[in-house]
Structure formats: C-alpha cells, structure tokens
Coordinates of C-alpha atoms in Angstrom, one line a residue:
M1 CA -69.2 16.4 9.7
S2 CA -68.1 18.1 12.5
L3 CA -65.0 19.5 13.3
P4 CA -64.0 17.9 16.6
K5 CA -63.6 20.9 19.5
P6 CA -59.4 22.3 20.4
M7 CA -59.2 20.4 23.2
D8 CA -61.4 16.6 22.2
E9 CA -59.0 13.6 22.2
C10 CA -57.2 12.6 19.8
Q11 CA -57.7 9.4 18.4
E12 CA -56.5 8.8 14.9
D13 CA -52.4 8.5 15.0
L14 CA -50.7 11.1 14.2
S15 CA -46.9 8.9 14.1
S16 CA -46.5 10.8 10.7
V17 CA -47.7 14.5 11.0
G18 CA -44.7 16.9 11.7
L19 CA -40.6 16.9 11.3
N20 CA -39.5 13.0 10.2
L21 CA -36.1 13.8 11.9
A22 CA -34.8 15.9 14.6
P23 CA -31.6 17.8 15.0
T24 CA -28.7 15.4 14.9
F25 CA -24.8 14.9 14.0
N26 CA -24.7 11.6 12.6
F27 CA -25.5 11.4 8.6
A28 CA -27.4 8.1 9.6
A29 CA -30.3 8.9 11.6
Y30 CA -31.0 10.5 8.3
A31 CA -30.7 8.0 5.3
D32 CA -33.9 6.2 5.7
H33 CA -35.6 9.3 5.1
S34 CA -34.0 11.4 2.6
E35 CA -33.7 10.9 -0.8
L36 CA -30.8 13.1 -0.7
I37 CA -28.3 11.4 1.2
Q38 CA -29.3 8.7 -0.1
Q39 CA -28.2 10.2 -3.8
Y40 CA -24.8 11.6 -2.6
V41 CA -24.7 7.2 -0.9
H42 CA -25.5 6.3 -4.5
L43 CA -22.9 9.2 -5.4
G44 CA -19.9 7.4 -3.1
V45 CA -19.5 9.9 -0.7
D46 CA -18.3 9.2 2.0
L47 CA -20.3 10.6 4.8
H48 CA -18.5 9.5 7.8
K49 CA -15.9 11.4 6.7
I50 CA -18.2 14.8 6.1
E51 CA -19.8 13.4 9.6
K52 CA -17.4 14.8 11.4
N53 CA -17.6 19.0 10.6
Q54 CA -20.6 20.5 11.0
D55 CA -20.2 23.1 8.1
H56 CA -19.4 20.2 6.1
M57 CA -22.9 18.4 7.5
R58 CA -24.4 21.6 6.6
A59 CA -23.0 22.5 2.9
L60 CA -24.7 19.1 1.9
L61 CA -27.8 19.5 3.5
T62 CA -28.9 22.4 1.8
V63 CA -28.9 21.5 -1.4
D64 CA -31.8 21.3 -3.7
Y65 CA -31.2 17.6 -4.8
K66 CA -33.5 17.8 -7.5
K67 CA -32.5 21.0 -9.0
E68 CA -28.9 22.2 -7.1
L69 CA -27.6 18.7 -7.4
P70 CA -26.8 17.5 -11.3
M71 CA -26.1 21.1 -12.2
Y72 CA -23.1 20.7 -9.6
I73 CA -22.7 17.2 -10.4
Q74 CA -22.6 18.5 -14.2
F75 CA -20.3 20.6 -13.6
L76 CA -17.6 18.0 -11.6
H77 CA -18.6 15.8 -15.1
D78 CA -18.1 18.8 -17.6
C79 CA -14.6 19.5 -15.5
G80 CA -13.3 15.8 -16.4
V81 CA -14.4 14.3 -12.9
P82 CA -14.8 10.5 -13.9
A83 CA -18.3 9.6 -12.4
N84 CA -16.6 6.5 -9.7
E85 CA -14.7 9.4 -8.4
L86 CA -16.9 12.6 -7.8
G87 CA -18.4 11.1 -4.7
E88 CA -14.6 11.1 -3.7
V89 CA -14.0 15.1 -5.0
I90 CA -17.8 15.5 -3.0
T91 CA -16.1 14.2 0.6
K92 CA -13.2 15.7 0.1
A93 CA -14.2 19.5 -0.1
P94 CA -18.2 19.4 0.8
L95 CA -18.1 23.0 0.9
I96 CA -18.2 23.4 -3.8
L97 CA -21.6 23.1 -3.0
T98 CA -22.1 25.9 -1.5
E99 CA -19.7 28.2 -4.4
D100 CA -21.5 29.2 -7.1
L101 CA -22.3 27.8 -10.6
D102 CA -20.1 30.9 -11.8
D103 CA -18.1 31.3 -10.2
M104 CA -16.2 28.9 -10.8
K105 CA -17.2 28.0 -13.9
V106 CA -14.6 31.6 -14.6
R107 CA -11.7 29.5 -12.7
M108 CA -12.3 26.9 -15.2
R109 CA -11.9 29.1 -18.2
Y110 CA -8.9 31.1 -16.5
L111 CA -7.1 27.1 -17.0
V112 CA -8.6 27.0 -20.5
A113 CA -7.2 30.3 -20.5
H114 CA -3.2 29.6 -19.4
D115 CA -3.6 26.5 -22.6
F116 CA -4.0 23.7 -19.5
N117 CA -5.7 20.7 -21.8
K118 CA -8.7 18.6 -20.1
D119 CA -6.8 16.0 -19.3
S120 CA -4.7 18.0 -16.7
I121 CA -8.2 20.1 -15.7
A122 CA -9.4 17.4 -14.9
R123 CA -6.6 15.8 -12.4
I124 CA -6.3 18.8 -10.8
I125 CA -10.2 18.9 -10.4
T126 CA -10.4 15.4 -9.1
K127 CA -7.1 15.6 -6.8
N128 CA -7.6 19.0 -5.5
P129 CA -11.6 19.6 -5.6
G130 CA -10.5 22.7 -2.8
W131 CA -9.0 24.7 -5.5
L132 CA -12.7 25.3 -6.9
L133 CA -12.8 27.5 -3.9
W134 CA -9.9 29.5 -4.7
A135 CA -10.2 32.4 -7.0
T136 CA -8.7 32.7 -9.9
K137 CA -6.7 36.5 -8.7
K138 CA -5.5 33.5 -5.7
I139 CA -4.7 31.7 -8.0
D140 CA -2.8 33.7 -10.5
E141 CA -0.8 34.1 -7.4
R142 CA 0.7 31.1 -6.7
L143 CA 1.9 30.1 -10.3
G144 CA 3.3 33.3 -10.1
H145 CA 4.7 32.9 -6.7
F146 CA 6.1 29.8 -8.2
Q147 CA 7.3 30.8 -11.2
N148 CA 9.1 33.3 -10.9
E149 CA 10.9 31.9 -7.7
F150 CA 12.1 28.8 -9.8
Q151 CA 11.8 30.6 -12.9
L152 CA 9.4 27.8 -14.5
A153 CA 8.9 28.4 -18.1
S154 CA 5.6 28.2 -18.3
A155 CA 4.3 24.8 -20.0
E156 CA 6.5 23.9 -16.5
V157 CA 4.2 25.1 -14.3
R158 CA 1.1 23.9 -15.9
Y159 CA 3.1 20.5 -15.6
L160 CA 4.5 21.6 -11.6
A161 CA 0.2 22.0 -11.5
T162 CA -0.7 19.1 -12.7
K163 CA 1.5 16.8 -11.5
A164 CA 1.2 18.0 -7.7
P165 CA -2.3 21.0 -7.6
K166 CA -2.4 20.1 -4.0
L167 CA 1.3 22.4 -3.7
I168 CA -1.1 24.8 -5.4
T169 CA -3.3 25.7 -2.9
F170 CA -1.1 24.7 0.2
N171 CA 0.0 26.2 3.4
F172 CA 1.4 29.2 1.8
K173 CA 4.0 29.8 5.1
H174 CA 4.8 26.1 5.2
I175 CA 5.9 26.8 1.4
H176 CA 8.1 29.6 2.5
E177 CA 9.8 27.8 5.0
N178 CA 10.5 25.1 3.4
T179 CA 11.8 26.2 0.2
F180 CA 13.7 27.6 2.8
A181 CA 15.2 24.6 4.1
V182 CA 16.0 23.4 0.7
R183 CA 17.3 26.5 -0.2
E184 CA 19.3 27.7 2.6
Q185 CA 19.9 25.3 5.4
M186 CA 20.8 22.1 2.8
G187 CA 22.1 24.2 0.4
F188 CA 20.6 23.0 -2.7
N189 CA 21.2 25.7 -5.8
K190 CA 19.1 27.0 -8.7
A191 CA 19.6 24.3 -10.5
E192 CA 19.2 22.0 -8.2
Q193 CA 16.5 23.5 -6.6
K194 CA 14.5 23.3 -10.1
V195 CA 14.6 19.9 -9.9
L196 CA 13.1 18.8 -6.9
L197 CA 10.2 20.6 -7.4
L198 CA 9.3 19.3 -10.5
V199 CA 10.3 16.0 -10.1
K200 CA 9.2 15.4 -5.5
P201 CA 7.2 18.7 -5.2
Q202 CA 6.0 16.5 -2.0
L203 CA 9.2 18.5 -0.1
W204 CA 7.6 21.6 0.1
T205 CA 4.1 20.0 1.5
L206 CA 5.8 17.3 4.2
S207 CA 7.3 18.1 7.7
R208 CA 10.2 20.4 7.2
K209 CA 12.2 19.0 10.6
K210 CA 11.7 14.8 9.8
I211 CA 13.0 15.9 5.9
M212 CA 15.6 18.6 7.3
D213 CA 17.3 15.2 9.4
S214 CA 16.9 12.6 6.3
F215 CA 19.0 15.6 4.7
H216 CA 21.8 15.3 7.4
Y217 CA 22.4 11.5 7.8
L218 CA 22.5 11.3 4.1
H219 CA 24.7 13.9 3.5
N220 CA 26.8 13.5 6.4
T221 CA 26.6 9.8 6.9
M222 CA 26.3 8.5 3.6
K223 CA 28.4 11.1 2.1
L224 CA 25.8 11.3 -0.8
S225 CA 26.6 14.8 -3.3
H226 CA 24.2 17.3 -3.8
T227 CA 23.6 16.6 -7.0
M228 CA 22.9 12.6 -6.3
M229 CA 20.5 13.1 -4.3
A230 CA 19.0 15.8 -6.9
T231 CA 18.6 13.6 -9.1
Q232 CA 17.7 10.4 -6.6
S233 CA 15.3 12.6 -4.5
D234 CA 12.9 9.3 -4.0
V235 CA 16.0 9.5 -0.3
L236 CA 14.8 12.5 0.6
I237 CA 11.1 12.5 1.3
T238 CA 12.4 8.9 2.7
R239 CA 12.2 8.5 7.2
K240 CA 15.7 8.7 7.8
V241 CA 15.2 5.7 10.7
R242 CA 14.5 3.5 7.2
L243 CA 17.7 5.0 5.9
Q244 CA 19.4 4.6 8.8
N245 CA 18.8 1.2 9.2
R246 CA 19.7 0.7 5.9
H247 CA 22.8 1.8 4.8
E248 CA 23.8 0.1 8.1
F249 CA 23.1 -2.8 7.4
L250 CA 24.8 -2.3 4.2
V251 CA 27.9 -1.1 5.9
E252 CA 28.1 -4.2 8.4
L253 CA 28.0 -6.2 4.6
K254 CA 30.6 -4.3 2.7
K255 CA 28.0 -3.6 0.5
A256 CA 28.3 0.1 1.5
Q257 CA 29.4 2.1 -1.5
Y258 CA 27.4 4.4 -3.5
D259 CA 30.7 6.0 -6.1
P260 CA 29.2 5.1 -9.3
K261 CA 32.6 4.8 -10.9
S262 CA 33.1 2.5 -8.3
Q263 CA 33.0 -1.4 -8.3
G264 CA 29.1 -1.9 -6.6
Y265 CA 27.9 0.9 -7.4
I266 CA 24.3 1.2 -4.6
A267 CA 22.7 3.4 -6.0
P268 CA 20.9 5.7 -3.4
R269 CA 17.6 5.4 -3.9
R270 CA 17.7 1.3 -4.2
V271 CA 17.9 1.7 0.0
A272 CA 15.5 4.6 0.0
V273 CA 12.9 2.2 -2.0
G274 CA 10.8 -0.5 -1.8
S275 CA 10.0 -2.7 0.8
D276 CA 12.6 -4.6 4.1
A277 CA 11.9 -7.8 1.7
E278 CA 12.8 -6.0 -1.2
F279 CA 15.5 -5.0 -0.5
C280 CA 17.2 -7.2 0.9
S281 CA 17.0 -9.8 -2.1
E282 CA 17.5 -6.6 -4.8
V283 CA 20.4 -5.5 -3.7
A284 CA 21.9 -6.8 -0.1
K285 CA 21.8 -9.9 -1.5
V286 CA 21.2 -11.6 1.8
S287 CA 17.3 -13.1 3.2
I288 CA 15.1 -11.1 5.3
D289 CA 15.7 -13.5 8.4
T290 CA 18.8 -12.1 8.0
Y291 CA 18.7 -8.0 8.1
N292 CA 15.5 -9.1 10.6
L293 CA 18.5 -10.8 12.7
F294 CA 20.6 -7.4 12.4
L295 CA 17.7 -5.2 13.6
K296 CA 16.7 -7.2 16.7
T297 CA 21.0 -6.4 17.8
R298 CA 21.2 -3.2 17.0

C-alpha cells in the first residue's frame, strides 16, 4: 500500500485524533473523558467549589490518578479521615495533592510526638485539612502562642487544637485583635479568658465588631456580670439583634430576671440559644404568635 502524498485529500474520520479536551474553567467539560475527574466524583469532591479557583483546579488536574492519587488517599486514610469524608477533605484543601507526602508525614509524626491520639489527629485533619500545608515549626509556634498567652497546660493545648483546629491556623492578626478585645475592651480577667478560649474558641475567629456589639448589650443593658458571660458564653457569640429582641420581650412580660438568686431566674444562655418557637414555649411561656406580634409593633 502506497503512502498518501502530503497534499492528497483525506478520506478518513480523524475526529478522535489529537487532544479531546480544550482549555476550560469548568470540570464538566472533562467529566465524560477523564478517569481522574470520575475518581474525584466517586470520592465526593465538590468540583463546583474547586473550579472557582484556578490554582485549586490545577492541583486536581495535575495529579496522576493511577500512581499519585491512591498514595494521597492512603495517607489521608492513615491519618484517620473516614472514607465518607475524603471528598470533603480534598474539597477544603485541594493543595494537599501538590504537597510532598514525606513532608506531610513529618507533620503527622509531630502530632504523635506531642501526645495527640488517633482520634484527635483524625478530627484535626478532617476539620482543618489545611493544617497539612503548615510546616511543623509554624504549627509549633502557634500552639506555643496559645499555651503561653493563656497559660494552658499541655493537655489543654491538645484539647484546644482538637476542639478548634481551624483556630490554630487562623489569621494571626485577627487572633491578636480579638484577644485584645476580650482582655482590654471587654475586661475579662485571665481565668475568664482561659475559660472562654477553651469553651468558645469561636470568639477568636468571629467578627470583632459583632462580638463587641453583643458584649456591650449584655453588659450595659442586660446587666450581666463578666463571670456570668464567661460561664454562659453562648451569649457572647449571639447576634445583638437576637439578644435585643428577646430581652425586650421578656422586659415587656416582666420576666427579664437574670439574677440566679432571684425568683423567676432565667439563665441568660436560654435567651441566646434555640429557635424563636423554643424560646417562646420554654422561656417566655407564651405563643410564638404573641412574640411575632411584639416584633411587628416595635
């Protein structure tokens, strides 16, 4: 059979020759052609979230699904990440698929060396997989900061890191600002600060302004003491508008009694937590319709 000349007209179907996939910013274009993308779908990775960031897309698309991806999955499994949460972990921190596995193993050995048990390590990685991107020196500095700043015992440091792993790698400037707010602007003493950190670490990641607004209302209008706010810290992470609505309703009913020594005492946290229906039936002891009418007439 003679070979065709360069300028001869081609009679064959060549649609399958060459790249099947054009450059795209949408994983859907790859779904029917890429075994790698199909693997991510099988794992439960939320591709819609990842495709919003080109670096995250690149991290997923450059992994060798036969050689590399199984090794990363095995590593996460060894860290204690449940099989049904592997997809969520990759969704939260896709860049771990570009991180050197040996470096991440060192970071896990650091936790083991500091007496974190298997359950703690699994929770840390599952809730904050971005932890795996941090060098051990940086993690050690962060844990040391909380230990020294709030006079925590080693067991308390492990408890804090396990309870709120996102806090350890959170924006450090924000943490410093909220520490200043809790200590200097709100006036909680050292013992109260420690209680707040261990019980409600969210106070160090939430908006400083929103926390301050709630604090001022609790302290100046509801007349709650620092001790009461520290021991019923749900109130501090509750939006001011919710506190205001419910407190003023209780005032209207003559039930706004937050002194535990007085008859008719209502625990402040009961004003903060729960749905409006629960607040009405369990705290105010009125119908939800009565409460809604009150809100409309304010």
